[in-house]
XYZ file of N, CA, C and O in Angstrom:
604
model
N 110.220 76.360 111.189
C 110.415 76.335 110.328
C 110.617 77.896 109.091
O 110.702 78.582 109.571
N 110.876 77.667 108.167
C 111.467 78.278 106.445
C 110.248 79.037 106.558
O 109.634 79.071 106.396
N 111.267 80.579 106.197
C 110.681 81.559 105.167
C 110.044 80.967 103.942
O 111.115 80.986 103.890
N 109.302 81.822 103.959
C 108.615 81.179 101.895
C 108.777 82.722 101.268
O 110.180 84.004 101.727
N 108.427 81.918 100.349
C 109.838 83.121 99.539
C 109.001 85.134 99.486
O 107.116 84.538 100.019
N 109.368 85.897 99.424
C 108.717 87.644 99.531
C 107.430 87.426 98.714
O 107.726 87.101 97.460
N 106.542 87.492 98.529
C 105.548 88.301 98.075
C 105.788 89.278 97.692
O 106.014 90.311 97.728
N 104.695 89.828 96.125
C 105.219 91.025 95.824
C 104.297 92.014 97.095
O 103.929 93.266 96.922
N 103.142 91.844 97.077
C 102.006 92.141 97.615
C 101.921 91.978 98.584
O 100.636 90.101 98.698
N 100.904 92.701 100.278
C 100.182 91.371 101.472
C 99.444 92.723 102.183
O 99.611 93.593 101.920
N 98.144 92.212 101.986
C 97.205 92.098 102.481
C 97.015 92.224 104.037
O 97.176 90.609 103.974
N 96.563 92.808 104.648
C 96.733 91.891 106.306
C 95.329 92.481 107.247
O 94.746 94.041 106.016
N 94.105 92.086 107.312
C 93.018 91.749 107.010
C 92.158 91.898 109.095
O 92.612 90.217 108.823
N 91.461 93.062 108.644
C 90.957 91.867 110.552
C 89.470 92.884 110.288
O 88.802 92.481 108.945
N 88.932 92.975 111.285
C 87.450 92.918 111.331
C 86.931 94.443 111.150
O 85.673 95.093 110.381
N 87.511 94.985 111.927
C 87.562 96.501 112.165
C 87.968 98.206 111.196
O 88.286 98.966 111.581
N 89.846 96.842 110.981
C 90.816 97.637 110.638
C 91.654 99.093 111.117
O 91.875 100.554 111.174
N 90.999 99.141 112.399
C 91.986 99.088 114.019
C 92.432 99.621 114.948
O 93.449 99.777 115.089
N 92.981 98.413 114.575
C 93.570 97.565 115.896
C 94.853 96.840 115.229
O 96.166 96.613 114.709
N 94.486 95.626 114.952
C 95.568 94.380 114.491
C 95.649 94.167 112.788
O 97.119 94.080 113.143
N 94.819 94.138 112.214
C 95.083 94.628 111.076
C 96.992 96.220 110.259
O 97.842 95.966 109.966
N 96.202 97.427 111.077
C 97.831 98.434 111.198
C 98.671 98.061 111.813
O 99.753 98.848 110.867
N 98.282 97.369 112.362
C 99.466 97.481 113.473
C 100.570 96.627 112.371
O 101.466 96.537 112.554
N 100.060 95.558 111.966
C 100.800 94.272 111.308
C 101.414 95.231 110.186
O 102.258 94.845 109.945
N 100.080 96.023 109.453
C 100.819 96.757 108.344
C 102.165 97.373 108.169
O 102.901 97.058 108.258
N 102.036 97.971 109.894
C 103.142 99.005 110.022
C 103.998 98.616 110.549
O 105.348 98.634 110.556
N 104.010 97.063 111.296
C 105.004 96.452 111.263
C 106.103 95.576 109.957
O 107.379 95.985 110.245
N 104.647 95.433 108.978
C 105.305 94.412 108.190
C 106.007 96.404 107.691
O 107.595 95.134 106.645
N 105.698 96.967 107.244
C 105.966 98.190 106.248
C 108.555 98.459 107.097
O 108.153 98.803 106.300
N 107.986 97.679 108.473
C 109.296 97.681 109.044
C 110.097 96.983 109.301
O 111.740 97.241 108.453
N 109.442 95.809 109.226
C 110.661 95.235 108.725
C 110.541 94.217 107.286
O 111.541 93.368 106.699
N 109.379 94.421 106.414
C 109.985 93.986 104.681
C 110.577 94.891 103.936
O 109.953 96.093 104.569
N 110.935 94.455 102.971
C 111.927 94.783 102.167
C 110.918 96.320 101.446
O 109.837 96.100 101.278
N 111.357 97.629 101.016
C 110.158 98.199 100.413
C 110.130 97.406 98.627
O 108.877 98.434 98.462
N 110.629 96.940 98.598
C 109.788 95.714 97.119
C 108.457 95.379 97.251
O 107.665 94.700 96.365
N 107.763 95.290 98.570
C 106.916 94.264 99.249
C 105.968 95.660 99.499
O 105.628 95.992 100.215
N 104.744 95.314 98.677
C 103.363 96.595 98.732
C 102.542 96.089 100.100
O 102.381 94.755 99.765
N 102.340 97.236 101.546
C 101.478 96.701 101.928
C 100.793 97.033 102.458
O 100.792 98.445 102.245
N 99.249 96.942 103.006
C 97.907 96.793 102.945
C 97.114 96.524 104.023
O 97.232 95.943 104.197
N 96.494 97.248 104.180
C 95.530 96.788 105.718
C 94.297 97.303 105.255
O 93.909 98.033 104.955
N 93.380 96.710 105.857
C 92.214 96.963 105.470
C 90.980 95.425 106.277
O 91.652 94.794 107.059
N 89.711 96.606 106.385
C 88.499 96.144 107.529
C 87.563 94.812 106.665
O 87.022 96.056 105.626
N 86.594 94.603 107.855
C 85.808 93.997 107.165
C 84.279 94.912 106.736
O 83.983 95.620 106.434
N 84.453 95.439 108.248
C 83.865 97.217 108.751
C 85.036 98.163 108.613
O 86.121 98.216 109.253
N 84.174 99.348 108.822
C 85.719 100.610 109.328
C 84.923 100.591 111.127
O 84.474 101.127 111.471
N 86.550 100.732 111.124
C 86.596 101.194 112.806
C 87.271 102.729 112.987
O 86.775 103.344 112.094
N 87.529 103.149 114.560
C 87.742 103.860 114.616
C 89.259 103.990 114.973
O 89.706 102.703 115.412
N 90.080 104.872 115.534
C 91.471 104.658 115.025
C 91.450 104.465 116.598
O 91.101 104.764 117.390
N 92.428 103.580 117.365
C 92.317 102.807 117.753
C 93.960 103.857 119.571
O 95.462 103.183 118.471
N 94.477 104.511 119.835
C 95.664 105.163 120.774
C 96.254 104.405 121.259
O 97.446 105.230 120.784
N 96.073 102.964 121.416
C 96.771 102.760 122.308
C 97.174 101.366 121.038
O 99.000 101.417 121.007
N 97.620 101.636 119.854
C 97.796 101.340 118.693
C 99.379 102.082 118.420
O 100.268 101.775 118.632
N 98.700 103.228 117.829
C 99.819 104.130 117.742
C 101.404 103.886 119.238
O 101.820 104.746 119.254
N 100.540 103.805 121.163
C 101.146 103.805 121.886
C 102.134 102.955 122.661
O 103.779 102.765 122.287
N 102.111 102.230 121.299
C 102.873 100.706 121.923
C 103.911 100.690 120.478
O 104.622 100.414 120.249
N 102.811 101.605 119.559
C 104.342 101.048 118.315
C 105.069 102.273 118.153
O 106.470 101.851 117.382
N 105.229 103.550 118.945
C 105.831 104.586 119.770
C 106.902 104.497 119.863
O 108.272 104.090 120.855
N 106.378 102.679 120.639
C 107.549 102.473 122.082
C 108.376 101.793 120.766
O 109.960 101.058 121.685
N 107.836 101.074 119.792
C 109.356 100.317 118.791
C 109.776 100.827 117.378
O 110.286 101.037 117.055
N 109.840 102.653 118.152
C 109.790 103.510 117.034
C 108.975 103.516 115.699
O 109.583 105.104 115.006
N 108.300 103.675 115.756
C 107.439 103.802 114.601
C 106.495 105.395 114.922
O 105.973 104.990 115.930
N 106.897 105.720 113.986
C 105.796 107.292 114.388
C 104.329 106.823 114.464
O 103.988 106.155 113.394
N 103.632 107.495 115.035
C 102.211 107.817 114.220
C 101.089 107.193 113.468
O 102.012 108.513 112.453
N 100.290 106.372 113.424
C 99.906 106.845 111.757
C 99.237 107.889 111.402
O 98.148 108.694 112.409
N 98.704 108.473 110.362
C 97.884 109.494 110.119
C 96.724 109.183 109.237
O 95.839 109.520 108.366
N 96.464 107.212 109.299
C 95.706 107.118 108.441
C 94.548 106.067 109.265
O 94.610 106.374 109.804
N 93.092 106.773 108.118
C 91.970 106.057 109.331
C 91.916 105.244 108.417
O 92.283 104.092 107.518
N 91.175 104.262 109.869
C 90.841 102.591 109.400
C 89.981 102.381 107.980
O 89.270 103.164 107.726
N 90.201 101.614 107.332
C 89.778 101.234 105.853
C 88.524 100.089 105.953
O 89.421 99.854 106.183
N 88.105 99.913 104.491
C 87.740 98.797 103.880
C 88.055 98.144 103.014
O 88.930 99.119 102.254
N 87.451 97.345 102.905
C 88.685 96.296 101.460
C 87.406 97.654 100.083
O 88.633 97.542 99.234
N 86.710 97.967 100.558
C 85.552 98.569 99.284
C 87.192 100.355 98.867
O 86.836 100.521 98.126
N 87.977 100.800 100.166
C 88.450 101.569 100.139
C 89.677 101.271 99.338
O 90.409 102.305 98.572
N 90.434 100.523 99.310
C 91.522 100.460 99.205
C 91.524 100.173 97.475
O 90.563 100.452 96.854
N 92.885 101.241 96.995
C 93.155 101.369 95.133
C 92.927 100.239 94.726
O 92.752 99.565 93.668
N 94.055 99.185 95.079
C 94.573 98.003 94.501
C 93.762 96.716 95.238
O 93.389 96.585 96.404
N 92.628 96.151 94.125
C 92.488 94.795 95.105
C 93.222 93.556 94.555
O 92.320 91.940 94.094
N 94.263 93.557 94.632
C 95.121 91.894 94.252
C 96.431 92.442 94.510
O 96.710 92.909 95.061
N 95.852 91.636 95.818
C 97.527 90.611 96.571
C 97.992 89.534 96.345
O 97.431 88.610 95.689
N 99.653 89.188 96.596
C 99.616 87.665 95.804
C 99.430 87.591 97.176
O 99.125 85.890 97.422
N 99.581 88.120 98.957
C 99.012 87.422 99.570
C 98.151 87.734 101.018
O 97.802 89.208 101.006
N 97.098 87.002 101.345
C 96.342 87.918 101.798
C 96.433 87.409 103.563
O 96.051 86.427 103.624
N 96.744 88.204 103.904
C 96.676 87.506 106.286
C 95.620 88.078 106.233
O 95.550 89.245 106.804
N 95.300 87.441 107.525
C 93.205 87.658 108.253
C 93.751 86.608 109.421
O 94.430 86.033 110.215
N 93.233 87.968 110.400
C 93.978 88.313 112.125
C 92.564 88.167 112.588
O 92.852 87.417 114.001
N 91.531 87.120 112.148
C 90.335 87.686 112.800
C 89.536 86.299 112.032
O 89.484 86.736 110.896
N 88.530 85.041 113.030
C 88.081 84.510 111.881
C 86.405 85.596 110.562
O 86.702 84.366 109.820
N 86.083 85.917 110.825
C 84.759 87.146 110.568
C 86.028 87.914 109.028
O 85.473 87.356 107.608
N 87.442 87.648 109.273
C 88.171 88.208 108.131
C 88.214 87.492 107.374
O 88.953 87.359 105.844
N 88.256 86.143 107.915
C 89.169 85.199 107.301
C 87.762 83.909 106.395
O 88.480 84.176 104.925
N 86.938 84.380 106.973
C 85.980 83.964 105.822
C 85.418 85.456 104.623
O 85.590 84.540 103.485
N 85.622 85.996 104.680
C 85.544 86.944 103.828
C 86.550 86.863 102.935
O 86.119 87.055 101.726
N 87.677 86.932 103.151
C 88.963 86.672 102.409
C 88.808 85.643 101.194
O 88.967 85.802 99.662
N 88.075 84.276 102.103
C 87.980 83.292 100.986
C 86.599 83.368 100.484
O 87.104 83.166 99.166
N 85.756 83.896 100.408
C 84.736 84.451 99.890
C 85.960 84.705 98.431
O 84.870 85.040 97.217
N 86.065 86.648 99.131
C 86.293 87.333 97.795
C 87.211 86.080 96.942
O 87.674 86.779 96.030
N 88.450 85.743 97.880
C 89.511 85.527 96.847
C 89.087 83.407 95.741
O 90.025 83.055 95.131
N 87.464 83.361 96.243
C 87.289 81.821 95.115
C 87.799 81.515 93.936
O 88.373 80.290 93.887
N 87.543 82.544 93.170
C 88.069 82.494 91.729
C 89.465 83.064 91.591
O 89.223 83.378 89.940
N 89.603 83.482 92.470
C 91.537 83.519 92.074
C 91.908 82.945 92.815
O 92.189 82.255 93.388
N 93.634 83.796 92.328
C 94.776 83.005 92.735
C 95.631 82.984 93.897
O 96.950 84.309 93.397
N 94.829 83.594 94.764
C 95.840 83.750 95.991
C 95.795 83.624 97.177
O 94.932 82.666 97.204
N 97.084 83.563 97.852
C 96.976 82.862 98.857
C 96.833 83.779 99.976
O 97.120 85.022 100.175
N 95.663 83.148 100.857
C 95.241 83.130 102.610
C 95.677 82.849 102.982
O 95.866 81.177 103.184
N 96.310 83.213 104.490
C 96.676 82.480 105.308
C 95.616 83.616 107.001
O 95.379 84.250 106.855
N 95.725 82.180 107.500
C 94.689 82.564 108.463
C 95.860 82.712 109.659
O 96.535 81.920 110.132
N 95.772 83.207 110.562
C 96.839 84.135 111.881
C 95.760 84.446 112.952
O 96.190 85.648 112.612
N 95.429 83.344 114.151
C 94.349 84.062 114.960
C 95.085 85.465 115.674
O 96.294 84.593 116.631
N 94.240 86.198 115.996
C 95.361 87.421 116.808
C 93.760 87.026 117.724
O 93.473 88.196 117.491
N 94.729 87.872 119.036
C 93.316 87.670 120.352
C 93.274 89.687 120.156
O 94.161 90.673 119.673
N 92.198 90.285 120.061
C 91.868 91.193 119.998
C 91.784 91.932 121.061
O 91.238 91.828 122.200
N 93.226 92.645 121.602
C 92.918 93.348 123.139
C 91.982 94.759 123.633
O 92.314 94.583 124.680
N 90.937 94.807 122.257
C 90.291 95.926 122.962
C 88.893 95.127 123.835
O 88.634 95.947 124.266
N 89.199 94.076 124.123
C 88.496 92.566 125.566
C 89.051 93.084 126.270
O 88.299 92.650 126.759
N 90.004 93.011 126.230
C 91.034 93.626 127.469
C 90.168 94.460 128.870
O 90.031 95.642 128.055
N 89.889 93.835 129.813
C 89.524 94.045 131.025
C 91.162 94.985 131.972
O 91.370 93.568 132.372
N 90.173 95.885 132.386
C 91.595 95.864 134.291
C 92.354 97.518 133.927
O 91.634 98.132 133.016
N 93.511 98.098 134.389
C 94.051 98.790 134.500
C 94.380 99.036 132.897
O 94.328 98.321 132.650
N 94.521 100.475 132.840
C 95.793 101.242 131.904
C 96.659 100.297 131.355
O 96.790 100.008 130.973
N 97.270 99.860 132.434
C 98.713 99.138 132.585
C 98.530 98.229 132.147
O 99.181 97.012 131.101
N 96.822 97.080 132.107
C 96.843 95.902 131.798
C 95.910 95.529 130.328
O 96.413 94.819 130.103
N 95.149 96.929 130.087
C 95.001 97.247 128.599
C 96.231 96.671 128.129
O 96.673 96.176 126.570
N 97.719 98.027 127.848
C 97.962 98.025 127.420
C 99.434 97.535 126.892
O 100.068 96.611 126.335
N 99.432 96.483 128.106
C 100.030 95.726 128.615
C 99.467 93.940 127.351
O 100.263 93.350 126.417
N 98.176 94.020 126.694
C 98.084 93.449 126.228
C 97.802 93.665 124.330
O 98.138 93.028 123.674
N 98.026 95.155 124.204
C 97.915 95.298 123.098
C 99.969 95.093 122.516
O 100.780 94.881 121.552
N 100.669 95.357 123.982
C 101.866 94.626 123.399
C 102.611 93.487 123.238
O 103.125 93.353 122.756
N 101.610 92.207 124.449
C 101.584 91.688 123.293
C 101.249 90.968 122.325
O 102.105 89.881 122.120
N 100.579 92.056 121.605
C 99.604 91.711 120.258
C 100.871 91.812 119.534
O 101.200 91.504 118.245
N 101.418 93.477 119.457
C 102.496 93.756 119.008
C 103.846 93.124 118.857
O 104.011 92.890 117.706
N 104.055 92.421 119.965
C 105.421 91.671 120.253
C 105.477 90.229 119.206
O 105.146 89.588 118.684
N 103.559 90.082 119.598
C 103.178 88.805 118.275
C 103.426 88.267 117.047
O 103.855 87.609 115.869
N 102.449 89.629 116.449
C 102.481 89.922 114.980
C 103.991 90.301 115.200
O 104.715 89.770 113.380
N 104.757 90.737 115.562
C 105.807 91.104 114.653
C 107.083 89.342 114.986
O 107.758 89.921 113.647
N 106.644 88.807 115.245
C 107.277 87.250 115.841
C 106.845 86.767 114.216
O 107.510 85.597 113.564
N 105.429 86.453 114.229
C 105.007 86.315 113.118
C 106.041 86.312 111.994
O 105.629 85.693 110.748
N 106.099 88.219 111.431
C 105.685 88.671 110.420
C 107.478 87.811 110.195
O 108.140 87.352 108.726
N 108.205 88.027 110.910
C 109.826 87.822 111.036
C 109.818 86.734 110.678
O 110.323 86.112 109.254
N 109.278 84.836 111.267
C 108.508 83.992 110.916
C 108.609 83.966 109.358
O 109.167 83.117 108.770
N 107.775 84.051 108.673
C 106.907 83.657 107.698
C 107.855 84.568 106.566
O 107.737 83.728 105.843
N 108.587 85.762 107.036
C 109.394 86.444 105.936
C 110.389 86.569 105.482
O 110.763 86.891 105.009
N 111.102 86.189 106.960
C 112.227 86.314 106.576
C 113.046 86.737 107.509
O 113.979 87.005 107.821
N 112.670 88.241 108.426
C 112.716 89.819 108.818
C 113.997 90.096 108.608
O 114.453 91.164 109.183
N 114.000 90.267 107.338
C 114.382 91.168 106.231
C 113.695 92.079 106.621
O 113.116 92.806 106.904
N 114.542 94.253 106.988
C 114.501 95.513 106.551
C 114.336 96.092 105.685
O 115.226 95.809 105.085
N 112.950 96.335 105.287
C 114.144 97.829 104.791
C 115.106 98.957 104.971
O 115.377 99.258 105.929
N 115.391 98.681 103.467
C 116.712 99.854 103.906
C 116.904 101.132 104.037
O 117.303 101.255 104.906
N 116.278 102.107 103.996
C 115.853 102.876 104.070
C 115.114 103.218 106.075
O 115.070 104.524 105.964
N 114.477 102.051 106.449
C 114.331 102.483 107.503
C 112.546 103.470 107.464
O 112.330 103.984 108.494
N 111.851 102.676 106.285
C 110.733 104.375 106.586
C 110.029 103.400 106.737
O 109.923 102.742 106.638
N 109.419 104.188 107.827
C 107.328 103.743 107.846
C 106.459 104.349 107.192
O 107.128 105.616 106.181
């Protein structure tokens, strides 16, 4: 699949902005050029998940210091592209953008918090999600990376 033109701004949305969307945001910040504004938000506000920081640290990304946020918490409310990672977020994004010229894409992403078992089994689910998100971001945007490497 060919990569699309880079948008100027991308919002990743999920249900709680605690696992999927903040991970996608941090990966996109690493993989996309600095000229692309990247943010994330949830339909509801969740609590930070330590497994997110653990698996991103394995990729050399520093632990996040921001708290989960909702759409109402965002300073900017216009994005060229909204990527939804959960069905509830997708429905909300479509409702939000029905009168706006905003592209909305749905990337179904399993919620690793539903994984049961040992710590290793749970963290394996988070790693799988990280790797799938990273691959999808590279596929969609062409894998260009930030020149300064900052997160």
